[in-house]
PDB file of C-alpha atoms in Angstrom:
ATOM      1  CA  MET V 995       0.244   0.074  -0.057  1.00  0.00           C
ATOM      2  CA  GLU V 996       1.688   2.418  -1.521  1.00  0.00           C
ATOM      3  CA  LEU V 997       0.635   6.335   0.517  1.00  0.00           C
ATOM      4  CA  THR V 998       2.225   9.801  -0.457  1.00  0.00           C
ATOM      5  CA  THR V 999       2.318  12.400   2.106  1.00  0.00           C
ATOM      6  CA  LEU V1000       2.553  16.929   0.688  1.00  0.00           C
ATOM      7  CA  ASP V1001       2.940  19.050   3.137  1.00  0.00           C
ATOM      8  CA  GLN V1002       1.709  22.466   2.907  1.00  0.00           C
ATOM      9  CA  GLN V1003       0.814  24.917   5.576  1.00  0.00           C
ATOM     10  CA  ASP V1004      -2.058  23.929   7.645  1.00  0.00           C
ATOM     11  CA  THR V1005      -3.085  20.623   4.617  1.00  0.00           C
ATOM     12  CA  ARG V1006      -1.389  17.370   4.372  1.00  0.00           C
ATOM     13  CA  ILE V1007      -2.429  16.044   0.807  1.00  0.00           C
ATOM     14  CA  VAL V1008      -2.335  12.139   1.798  1.00  0.00           C
ATOM     15  CA  THR V1009      -2.603  10.220  -2.464  1.00  0.00           C
ATOM     16  CA  VAL V1010      -3.110   7.540  -1.941  1.00  0.00           C
ATOM     17  CA  MET V1011      -1.067   5.970  -4.811  1.00  0.00           C
ATOM     18  CA  GLU V1012      -3.449   2.272  -5.336  1.00  0.00           C
ATOM     19  CA  THR V1013      -5.831   1.984  -8.000  1.00  0.00           C
ATOM     20  CA  ARG V1014      -8.288  -0.123  -5.010  1.00  0.00           C
ATOM     21  CA  ILE V1015      -8.780   0.118  -1.674  1.00  0.00           C
ATOM     22  CA  ASP V1016     -10.157  -3.271  -0.740  1.00  0.00           C
ATOM     23  CA  ALA V1017     -10.741  -6.023   2.036  1.00  0.00           C
ATOM     24  CA  ALA V1018      -7.070  -7.384   1.461  1.00  0.00           C
ATOM     25  CA  VAL V1019      -5.391  -3.702   2.294  1.00  0.00           C
ATOM     26  CA  ALA V1020      -7.914  -2.148   4.435  1.00  0.00           C
ATOM     27  CA  ILE V1021      -6.356  -3.294   7.644  1.00  0.00           C
ATOM     28  CA  GLN V1022      -2.408  -1.749   6.167  1.00  0.00           C
ATOM     29  CA  PHE V1023      -4.226   0.992   4.844  1.00  0.00           C
ATOM     30  CA  LYS V1024      -6.295   1.807   8.147  1.00  0.00           C
ATOM     31  CA  ASP V1025      -2.865   2.102  10.196  1.00  0.00           C
ATOM     32  CA  ARG V1026      -0.734   3.646   7.840  1.00  0.00           C
ATOM     33  CA  MET V1027      -3.215   6.723   7.916  1.00  0.00           C
ATOM     34  CA  ARG V1028      -3.246   6.071  12.074  1.00  0.00           C
ATOM     35  CA  ASP V1029       0.291   7.378  11.256  1.00  0.00           C
ATOM     36  CA  LEU V1030      -0.172  10.499   8.457  1.00  0.00           C
ATOM     37  CA  VAL V1031      -3.044  11.609  10.753  1.00  0.00           C
ATOM     38  CA  THR V1032      -1.475  11.322  13.897  1.00  0.00           C
ATOM     39  CA  GLY V1033       2.015  14.204  12.461  1.00  0.00           C
ATOM     40  CA  ALA V1034      -0.282  16.093  10.646  1.00  0.00           C
ATOM     41  CA  PRO V1035      -0.583  19.876  11.018  1.00  0.00           C
ATOM     42  CA  GLY V1036      -3.507  20.616  10.184  1.00  0.00           C
ATOM     43  CA  ARG V1037      -6.058  19.488   8.343  1.00  0.00           C
ATOM     44  CA  VAL V1038      -5.882  15.891   6.362  1.00  0.00           C
ATOM     45  CA  VAL V1039      -7.137  16.207   2.348  1.00  0.00           C
ATOM     46  CA  LEU V1040      -7.661  12.212   1.681  1.00  0.00           C
ATOM     47  CA  ASP V1041      -6.267  12.306  -2.026  1.00  0.00           C
ATOM     48  CA  LEU V1042      -8.340   9.616  -3.991  1.00  0.00           C
ATOM     49  CA  SER V1043      -7.975  10.346  -7.929  1.00  0.00           C
ATOM     50  CA  HIS V1044      -5.436   6.913  -8.628  1.00  0.00           C
ATOM     51  CA  VAL V1045      -8.797   5.400  -6.528  1.00  0.00           C
ATOM     52  CA  LYS V1046     -10.670   2.643  -8.789  1.00  0.00           C
ATOM     53  CA  PHE V1047     -12.458   0.672  -6.712  1.00  0.00           C
ATOM     54  CA  ILE V1048     -13.548   1.223  -3.110  1.00  0.00           C
ATOM     55  CA  ASP V1049     -15.342  -1.493  -0.824  1.00  0.00           C
ATOM     56  CA  SER V1050     -16.843  -1.628   1.967  1.00  0.00           C
ATOM     57  CA  SER V1051     -13.856  -2.574   4.526  1.00  0.00           C
ATOM     58  CA  GLY V1052     -11.724   0.135   2.279  1.00  0.00           C
ATOM     59  CA  LEU V1053     -14.810   2.977   3.335  1.00  0.00           C
ATOM     60  CA  GLY V1054     -14.723   1.653   6.559  1.00  0.00           C
ATOM     61  CA  ALA V1055     -10.985   2.599   7.173  1.00  0.00           C
ATOM     62  CA  VAL V1056     -11.168   6.022   5.534  1.00  0.00           C
ATOM     63  CA  VAL V1057     -14.224   6.534   7.911  1.00  0.00           C
ATOM     64  CA  ALA V1058     -11.350   5.398  10.869  1.00  0.00           C
ATOM     65  CA  SER V1059      -9.553   6.993  10.310  1.00  0.00           C
ATOM     66  CA  MET V1060     -12.088  10.386   9.497  1.00  0.00           C
ATOM     67  CA  LYS V1061     -12.510   9.787  13.418  1.00  0.00           C
ATOM     68  CA  GLN V1062      -8.998   9.510  13.918  1.00  0.00           C
ATOM     69  CA  ALA V1063      -8.387  13.629  12.970  1.00  0.00           C
ATOM     70  CA  GLY V1064     -11.188  14.030  14.629  1.00  0.00           C
ATOM     71  CA  SER V1065     -13.976  16.087  12.077  1.00  0.00           C
ATOM     72  CA  PRO V1066     -15.130  16.585   9.751  1.00  0.00           C
ATOM     73  CA  ALA V1067     -12.999  19.600   9.758  1.00  0.00           C
ATOM     74  CA  ARG V1068      -9.748  17.472  10.159  1.00  0.00           C
ATOM     75  CA  PHE V1069     -10.203  15.267   7.345  1.00  0.00           C
ATOM     76  CA  GLU V1070     -11.427  16.052   3.846  1.00  0.00           C
ATOM     77  CA  LEU V1071     -11.484  14.000   0.747  1.00  0.00           C
ATOM     78  CA  ALA V1072     -10.778  14.914  -3.123  1.00  0.00           C
ATOM     79  CA  GLY V1073     -10.054  13.288  -6.199  1.00  0.00           C
ATOM     80  CA  LEU V1074     -13.273  10.467  -6.012  1.00  0.00           C
ATOM     81  CA  THR V1075     -13.076   9.040  -9.738  1.00  0.00           C
ATOM     82  CA  ARG V1076     -16.790   8.247 -10.912  1.00  0.00           C
ATOM     83  CA  ASN V1077     -17.142   4.006  -9.469  1.00  0.00           C
ATOM     84  CA  VAL V1078     -15.771   5.546  -5.785  1.00  0.00           C
ATOM     85  CA  ALA V1079     -18.385   8.339  -5.411  1.00  0.00           C
ATOM     86  CA  LYS V1080     -20.865   6.119  -6.280  1.00  0.00           C
ATOM     87  CA  VAL V1081     -20.110   3.975  -3.716  1.00  0.00           C
ATOM     88  CA  PHE V1082     -20.036   7.531  -1.155  1.00  0.00           C
ATOM     89  CA  ALA V1083     -23.557   8.000  -2.110  1.00  0.00           C
ATOM     90  CA  LEU V1084     -25.168   4.849  -1.834  1.00  0.00           C
ATOM     91  CA  THR V1085     -24.016   4.577   1.922  1.00  0.00           C
ATOM     92  CA  ARG V1086     -24.904   8.432   2.118  1.00  0.00           C
ATOM     93  CA  MET V1087     -20.741   8.746   3.436  1.00  0.00           C
ATOM     94  CA  ASP V1088     -21.465  10.810   0.606  1.00  0.00           C
ATOM     95  CA  ARG V1089     -22.974  13.994   3.229  1.00  0.00           C
ATOM     96  CA  VAL V1090     -20.550  13.581   5.826  1.00  0.00           C
ATOM     97  CA  PHE V1091     -17.032  14.339   4.428  1.00  0.00           C
ATOM     98  CA  THR V1092     -16.427  17.691   3.263  1.00  0.00           C
ATOM     99  CA  ILE V1093     -15.010  16.508  -1.081  1.00  0.00           C
ATOM    100  CA  HIS V1094     -13.083  18.459  -3.346  1.00  0.00           C
ATOM    101  CA  PRO V1095     -12.873  18.042  -6.847  1.00  0.00           C
ATOM    102  CA  SER V1096     -10.005  17.408  -7.113  1.00  0.00           C
ATOM    103  CA  VAL V1097      -6.102  18.339  -4.652  1.00  0.00           C
ATOM    104  CA  ALA V1098      -6.079  21.096  -6.802  1.00  0.00           C
ATOM    105  CA  ALA V1099      -9.150  22.452  -6.117  1.00  0.00           C
ATOM    106  CA  ILE V1100      -8.940  22.256  -2.406  1.00  0.00           C
ATOM    107  CA  TRP V1101      -6.740  25.647  -3.010  1.00  0.00           C
ATOM    108  CA  SER V1102      -9.767  27.725  -5.144  1.00  0.00           C
ATOM    109  CA  ASP V1103     -12.167  25.478  -2.915  1.00  0.00           C
ATOM    110  CA  VAL V1104     -10.663  27.711   0.290  1.00  0.00           C
ATOM    111  CA  ALA V1105     -10.581  30.372  -1.523  1.00  0.00           C
ATOM    112  CA  ASP V1106     -14.019  30.259  -2.075  1.00  0.00           C
ATOM    113  CA  ALA V1107     -15.280  29.673   0.603  1.00  0.00           C
ATOM    114  CA  GLY V1108     -13.032  33.451   2.313  1.00  0.00           C
TER     115      GLY V1108
ATOM    116  CA  MET P 241       0.019 -21.033   1.700  1.00  0.00           C
ATOM    117  CA  GLN P 242      -1.428 -23.642  -0.117  1.00  0.00           C
ATOM    118  CA  ALA P 243      -4.300 -21.651  -1.241  1.00  0.00           C
ATOM    119  CA  GLU P 244      -1.931 -19.535  -3.830  1.00  0.00           C
ATOM    120  CA  ALA P 245      -0.661 -22.728  -4.939  1.00  0.00           C
ATOM    121  CA  LEU P 246      -3.846 -23.661  -6.239  1.00  0.00           C
ATOM    122  CA  ASN P 247      -5.130 -22.869 -10.059  1.00  0.00           C
ATOM    123  CA  PHE P 248      -7.800 -20.547 -11.289  1.00  0.00           C
ATOM    124  CA  VAL P 249     -10.712 -22.849 -12.493  1.00  0.00           C
ATOM    125  CA  GLY P 250     -12.367 -21.019 -14.583  1.00  0.00           C
ATOM    126  CA  HIS P 251     -12.919 -18.568 -17.619  1.00  0.00           C
ATOM    127  CA  ALA P 252     -14.714 -15.632 -18.623  1.00  0.00           C
ATOM    128  CA  SER P 253     -15.968 -18.131 -20.176  1.00  0.00           C
ATOM    129  CA  ASP P 254     -16.635 -20.127 -23.758  1.00  0.00           C
ATOM    130  CA  ARG P 255     -18.256 -17.376 -26.020  1.00  0.00           C
ATOM    131  CA  GLY P 256     -17.977 -19.886 -28.821  1.00  0.00           C
ATOM    132  CA  MET P 257     -20.440 -22.291 -26.621  1.00  0.00           C
ATOM    133  CA  THR P 258     -24.108 -22.203 -27.670  1.00  0.00           C
ATOM    134  CA  GLY P 259     -27.252 -23.414 -25.048  1.00  0.00           C
ATOM    135  CA  ASN P 260     -26.252 -20.742 -22.467  1.00  0.00           C
ATOM    136  CA  LEU P 261     -29.940 -18.639 -21.805  1.00  0.00           C
ATOM    137  CA  SER P 262     -29.423 -15.673 -23.142  1.00  0.00           C
ATOM    138  CA  GLY P 263     -27.876 -16.366 -25.806  1.00  0.00           C
ATOM    139  CA  ASN P 264     -24.428 -14.371 -24.421  1.00  0.00           C
ATOM    140  CA  ALA P 265     -21.157 -15.676 -22.258  1.00  0.00           C
ATOM    141  CA  GLY P 266     -21.803 -16.201 -18.487  1.00  0.00           C
ATOM    142  CA  LEU P 267     -19.297 -16.430 -16.725  1.00  0.00           C
ATOM    143  CA  ARG P 268     -17.941 -20.130 -14.075  1.00  0.00           C
ATOM    144  CA  LEU P 269     -15.264 -19.458 -11.535  1.00  0.00           C
ATOM    145  CA  VAL P 270     -13.968 -21.275  -8.919  1.00  0.00           C
ATOM    146  CA  PHE P 271     -11.095 -20.709  -6.455  1.00  0.00           C
ATOM    147  CA  PRO P 272      -9.990 -20.376  -3.008  1.00  0.00           C
ATOM    148  CA  ALA P 273     -11.553 -17.972  -0.175  1.00  0.00           C
ATOM    149  CA  GLY P 274      -8.957 -15.648   0.474  1.00  0.00           C
ATOM    150  CA  GLU P 275      -8.566 -11.771  -0.082  1.00  0.00           C
ATOM    151  CA  LYS P 276      -6.293 -12.254  -2.341  1.00  0.00           C
ATOM    152  CA  GLN P 277      -8.169 -14.671  -4.367  1.00  0.00           C
ATOM    153  CA  VAL P 278     -11.619 -12.148  -4.294  1.00  0.00           C
ATOM    154  CA  ARG P 279      -9.628  -9.239  -5.595  1.00  0.00           C
ATOM    155  CA  ARG P 280      -8.306 -11.499  -8.799  1.00  0.00           C
ATOM    156  CA  ALA P 281     -11.731 -13.249  -8.981  1.00  0.00           C
ATOM    157  CA  LEU P 282     -13.562  -9.850  -9.594  1.00  0.00           C
ATOM    158  CA  SER P 283     -10.870  -8.741 -11.683  1.00  0.00           C
ATOM    159  CA  THR P 284     -12.166 -11.888 -14.247  1.00  0.00           C
ATOM    160  CA  ALA P 285     -15.375 -11.110 -13.577  1.00  0.00           C
ATOM    161  CA  ALA P 286     -15.298  -7.243 -14.018  1.00  0.00           C
ATOM    162  CA  GLY P 287     -13.741  -8.635 -18.190  1.00  0.00           C
ATOM    163  CA  ALA P 288     -16.472 -10.665 -18.345  1.00  0.00           C
ATOM    164  CA  PHE P 289     -19.962  -7.943 -17.188  1.00  0.00           C
ATOM    165  CA  ALA P 290     -17.334  -6.119 -19.494  1.00  0.00           C
ATOM    166  CA  GLY P 291     -18.081  -8.542 -22.393  1.00  0.00           C
ATOM    167  CA  MET P 292     -21.734  -9.540 -21.504  1.00  0.00           C
ATOM    168  CA  GLY P 293     -21.788  -5.735 -22.975  1.00  0.00           C
ATOM    169  CA  LEU P 294     -22.470  -4.141 -19.588  1.00  0.00           C
ATOM    170  CA  SER P 295     -21.030  -0.437 -19.735  1.00  0.00           C
ATOM    171  CA  ASP P 296     -18.515   0.637 -17.147  1.00  0.00           C
ATOM    172  CA  ASP P 297     -21.075   2.252 -15.174  1.00  0.00           C
ATOM    173  CA  ALA P 298     -23.218  -0.908 -14.343  1.00  0.00           C
ATOM    174  CA  LYS P 299     -19.602  -3.283 -13.846  1.00  0.00           C
ATOM    175  CA  GLY P 300     -18.539  -1.082 -11.531  1.00  0.00           C
ATOM    176  CA  LEU P 301     -22.129  -1.193  -9.426  1.00  0.00           C
ATOM    177  CA  ALA P 302     -22.030  -5.034  -9.878  1.00  0.00           C
ATOM    178  CA  GLU P 303     -18.288  -5.883  -9.125  1.00  0.00           C
ATOM    179  CA  ILE P 304     -19.095  -4.192  -6.128  1.00  0.00           C
ATOM    180  CA  VAL P 305     -21.769  -5.915  -5.059  1.00  0.00           C
ATOM    181  CA  LEU P 306     -19.638  -9.306  -6.032  1.00  0.00           C
ATOM    182  CA  ALA P 307     -17.434  -8.009  -3.581  1.00  0.00           C
ATOM    183  CA  GLU P 308     -19.540  -7.582  -1.088  1.00  0.00           C
ATOM    184  CA  VAL P 309     -20.939 -10.588  -0.869  1.00  0.00           C
ATOM    185  CA  LEU P 310     -18.237 -12.620  -1.510  1.00  0.00           C
ATOM    186  CA  ASN P 311     -16.001 -10.304   1.349  1.00  0.00           C
ATOM    187  CA  ASN P 312     -18.527 -11.668   3.246  1.00  0.00           C
ATOM    188  CA  VAL P 313     -17.591 -15.490   3.179  1.00  0.00           C
ATOM    189  CA  VAL P 314     -14.252 -14.737   4.114  1.00  0.00           C
ATOM    190  CA  GLU P 315     -14.614 -12.493   6.664  1.00  0.00           C
ATOM    191  CA  HIS P 316     -17.500 -14.571   8.514  1.00  0.00           C
ATOM    192  CA  ALA P 317     -18.532 -18.258   6.239  1.00  0.00           C
ATOM    193  CA  TYR P 318     -14.687 -18.888   6.131  1.00  0.00           C
ATOM    194  CA  ALA P 319     -13.320 -17.214   8.749  1.00  0.00           C
ATOM    195  CA  ALA P 320     -12.419 -20.747  11.064  1.00  0.00           C
ATOM    196  CA  GLN P 321     -11.595 -22.665   7.979  1.00  0.00           C
ATOM    197  CA  ARG P 322      -9.611 -21.584   5.845  1.00  0.00           C
ATOM    198  CA  PRO P 323      -9.432 -22.595   3.145  1.00  0.00           C
ATOM    199  CA  GLY P 324     -12.316 -23.193   0.895  1.00  0.00           C
ATOM    200  CA  LEU P 325     -13.287 -22.650  -2.098  1.00  0.00           C
ATOM    201  CA  ILE P 326     -16.118 -20.056  -3.474  1.00  0.00           C
ATOM    202  CA  GLU P 327     -17.592 -20.587  -6.946  1.00  0.00           C
ATOM    203  CA  ILE P 328     -19.027 -17.937  -8.743  1.00  0.00           C
ATOM    204  CA  ASP P 329     -22.159 -18.288 -12.222  1.00  0.00           C
ATOM    205  CA  ALA P 330     -23.578 -15.551 -13.238  1.00  0.00           C
ATOM    206  CA  TRP P 331     -25.038 -14.547 -16.663  1.00  0.00           C
ATOM    207  CA  LEU P 332     -27.284 -12.390 -18.447  1.00  0.00           C
ATOM    208  CA  GLU P 333     -31.064 -12.780 -18.838  1.00  0.00           C
ATOM    209  CA  GLY P 334     -33.040 -10.304 -21.157  1.00  0.00           C
ATOM    210  CA  ALA P 335     -32.276  -6.850 -19.073  1.00  0.00           C
ATOM    211  CA  TYR P 336     -30.675  -8.282 -15.673  1.00  0.00           C
ATOM    212  CA  LEU P 337     -27.181  -9.882 -14.277  1.00  0.00           C
ATOM    213  CA  TRP P 338     -28.299 -12.521 -12.513  1.00  0.00           C
ATOM    214  CA  MET P 339     -25.161 -14.029  -9.223  1.00  0.00           C
ATOM    215  CA  LYS P 340     -25.405 -16.867  -7.663  1.00  0.00           C
ATOM    216  CA  ILE P 341     -22.234 -17.257  -5.119  1.00  0.00           C
ATOM    217  CA  GLN P 342     -21.774 -20.609  -3.010  1.00  0.00           C
ATOM    218  CA  ASP P 343     -19.346 -22.220  -0.716  1.00  0.00           C
ATOM    219  CA  ASP P 344     -19.078 -24.560   1.696  1.00  0.00           C
ATOM    220  CA  GLY P 345     -18.547 -22.146   4.709  1.00  0.00           C
ATOM    221  CA  VAL P 346     -20.321 -22.031   8.083  1.00  0.00           C
ATOM    222  CA  PRO P 347     -23.911 -20.786   7.615  1.00  0.00           C
ATOM    223  CA  MET P 348     -25.332 -17.492   7.577  1.00  0.00           C
ATOM    224  CA  PRO P 349     -26.447 -16.093  10.819  1.00  0.00           C
ATOM    225  CA  ASP P 350     -30.088 -17.609  11.822  1.00  0.00           C
ATOM    226  CA  GLY P 351     -30.179 -19.545   8.317  1.00  0.00           C
ATOM    227  CA  VAL P 352     -30.800 -15.790   6.399  1.00  0.00           C
ATOM    228  CA  VAL P 353     -29.049 -12.881   4.986  1.00  0.00           C
ATOM    229  CA  PRO P 354     -28.807  -9.826   7.450  1.00  0.00           C
ATOM    230  CA  LYS P 355     -31.019  -7.167   6.802  1.00  0.00           C
ATOM    231  CA  ARG P 356     -30.347  -3.937   5.566  1.00  0.00           C
ATOM    232  CA  ARG P 357     -29.403  -1.239   8.638  1.00  0.00           C
ATOM    233  CA  ASP P 358     -29.893   2.213   7.617  1.00  0.00           C
ATOM    234  CA  GLN P 359     -26.856   3.677   8.995  1.00  0.00           C
ATOM    235  CA  ASP P 360     -27.021   6.909  11.004  1.00  0.00           C
ATOM    236  CA  VAL P 361     -24.155   9.133   9.463  1.00  0.00           C
ATOM    237  CA  THR P 362     -26.087  12.451  11.181  1.00  0.00           C
ATOM    238  CA  GLY P 363     -24.357  11.533  14.395  1.00  0.00           C
ATOM    239  CA  ALA P 364     -21.553  13.200  16.266  1.00  0.00           C
ATOM    240  CA  VAL P 365     -17.997  11.909  14.796  1.00  0.00           C
ATOM    241  CA  GLU P 366     -17.236   9.181  16.898  1.00  0.00           C
ATOM    242  CA  THR P 367     -20.514   7.812  16.608  1.00  0.00           C
ATOM    243  CA  LEU P 368     -20.076   7.178  12.421  1.00  0.00           C
ATOM    244  CA  PRO P 369     -20.150   3.576  11.394  1.00  0.00           C
ATOM    245  CA  GLU P 370     -16.538   1.742  10.287  1.00  0.00           C
ATOM    246  CA  GLY P 371     -19.069  -1.540   9.491  1.00  0.00           C
ATOM    247  CA  GLY P 372     -22.384  -2.463   8.641  1.00  0.00           C
ATOM    248  CA  PHE P 373     -22.262  -1.118   5.165  1.00  0.00           C
ATOM    249  CA  GLY P 374     -21.739  -5.022   2.734  1.00  0.00           C
ATOM    250  CA  TRP P 375     -25.242  -5.625   3.417  1.00  0.00           C
ATOM    251  CA  SER P 376     -26.528  -2.021   2.581  1.00  0.00           C
ATOM    252  CA  ILE P 377     -24.950  -2.216  -0.905  1.00  0.00           C
ATOM    253  CA  ILE P 378     -25.875  -5.550  -1.618  1.00  0.00           C
ATOM    254  CA  HIS P 379     -30.008  -4.506  -0.819  1.00  0.00           C
ATOM    255  CA  GLU P 380     -29.631  -1.599  -2.246  1.00  0.00           C
ATOM    256  CA  LEU P 381     -28.744  -2.565  -5.538  1.00  0.00           C
ATOM    257  CA  SER P 382     -29.640  -5.782  -5.961  1.00  0.00           C
ATOM    258  CA  HIS P 383     -33.332  -8.067  -6.793  1.00  0.00           C
ATOM    259  CA  ASP P 384     -34.420 -11.746  -5.405  1.00  0.00           C
ATOM    260  CA  LEU P 385     -31.863 -11.742  -3.374  1.00  0.00           C
ATOM    261  CA  THR P 386     -32.085 -15.202  -2.322  1.00  0.00           C
ATOM    262  CA  TYR P 387     -30.182 -17.289   1.111  1.00  0.00           C
ATOM    263  CA  GLU P 388     -30.129 -21.359   0.764  1.00  0.00           C
ATOM    264  CA  ARG P 389     -28.562 -22.922   3.114  1.00  0.00           C
ATOM    265  CA  ASP P 390     -28.785 -27.272   1.097  1.00  0.00           C
ATOM    266  CA  GLY P 391     -26.453 -29.595   3.575  1.00  0.00           C
ATOM    267  CA  LEU P 392     -23.409 -27.374   3.682  1.00  0.00           C
ATOM    268  CA  ARG P 393     -23.345 -25.473   0.923  1.00  0.00           C
ATOM    269  CA  ASN P 394     -24.440 -21.996   1.175  1.00  0.00           C
ATOM    270  CA  THR P 395     -25.629 -20.945  -1.868  1.00  0.00           C
ATOM    271  CA  VAL P 396     -26.999 -16.853  -1.886  1.00  0.00           C
ATOM    272  CA  THR P 397     -28.041 -15.142  -5.811  1.00  0.00           C
ATOM    273  CA  PHE P 398     -29.424 -12.457  -6.995  1.00  0.00           C
ATOM    274  CA  SER P 399     -30.044 -10.108  -9.798  1.00  0.00           C
ATOM    275  CA  LEU P 400     -29.098  -6.167 -10.896  1.00  0.00           C
ATOM    276  CA  ASP P 401     -31.344  -4.685 -13.196  1.00  0.00           C
ATOM    277  CA  LEU P 402     -29.260  -3.154 -15.353  1.00  0.00           C
ATOM    278  CA  GLU P 403     -30.682  -0.080 -16.669  1.00  0.00           C
ATOM    279  CA  GLU P 404     -31.014   1.197 -13.137  1.00  0.00           C
ATOM    280  CA  LEU P 405     -28.694   0.445 -11.884  1.00  0.00           C
ATOM    281  CA  GLU P 406     -27.380   2.961 -15.593  1.00  0.00           C
ATOM    282  CA  ALA P 407     -29.520   5.372 -13.544  1.00  0.00           C
ATOM    283  CA  THR P 408     -27.768   5.320 -10.193  1.00  0.00           C
ATOM    284  CA  PRO P 409     -26.421   8.359  -9.826  1.00  0.00           C
TER     285      PRO P 409
END
């Protein structure tokens, strides 16, 4: 499970460099995320733009990571592909997370909010 | 390790054969229960669904439903007795994709498919569910969901309405 991180100002962008977050990697993903969330400067944005498939175990691990961060304001998502977005919608988790269209949109979204 | 050594039995499928219910190629896969093997089976199944003419959207949703049923077999039916075998059959009937998943693991609790649990996503962060999404997804997308226990064998059967999958946002 390859995850890359980039800290910019108060934001840590964690990019999942895998095409699947499924039962085979969910526990590993959750463990890695725990470390990355704990050491983050402020909010964490999970970049899912390479992920084409997520199952319920993967979704549970993403929710667990957000809980670790403490609040939806400190753990956001970016770059959901079509299939992944559908799984979030089916389980109503799209109502829980702030979801940015892409990592690039994180900064413009902040500007818009201001 | 033994499970890894077993070959996948099955293929995506006998395209030249006639006599299938729909006239379209079906899918039959037999493989040892395990997370890695499930991943591989899903990849094969997704290829077969594309071969049956499913769009990318319908294929993606068919794959997630199948994934949840297979994960359940690995995590519960075979929790204490790996490696067992899992069999998948999938075939088209008109605008419906039917699937049958069989295993020889322990039966479902109370002999029935777990009910849909509508998750509360409105509460405090610490009360958010981290599990239980699987059966919600299965119930949400499937029709004619049945479970049978015959001797030592579990059989889950369901259909997917392909037009409905296309329209799922």
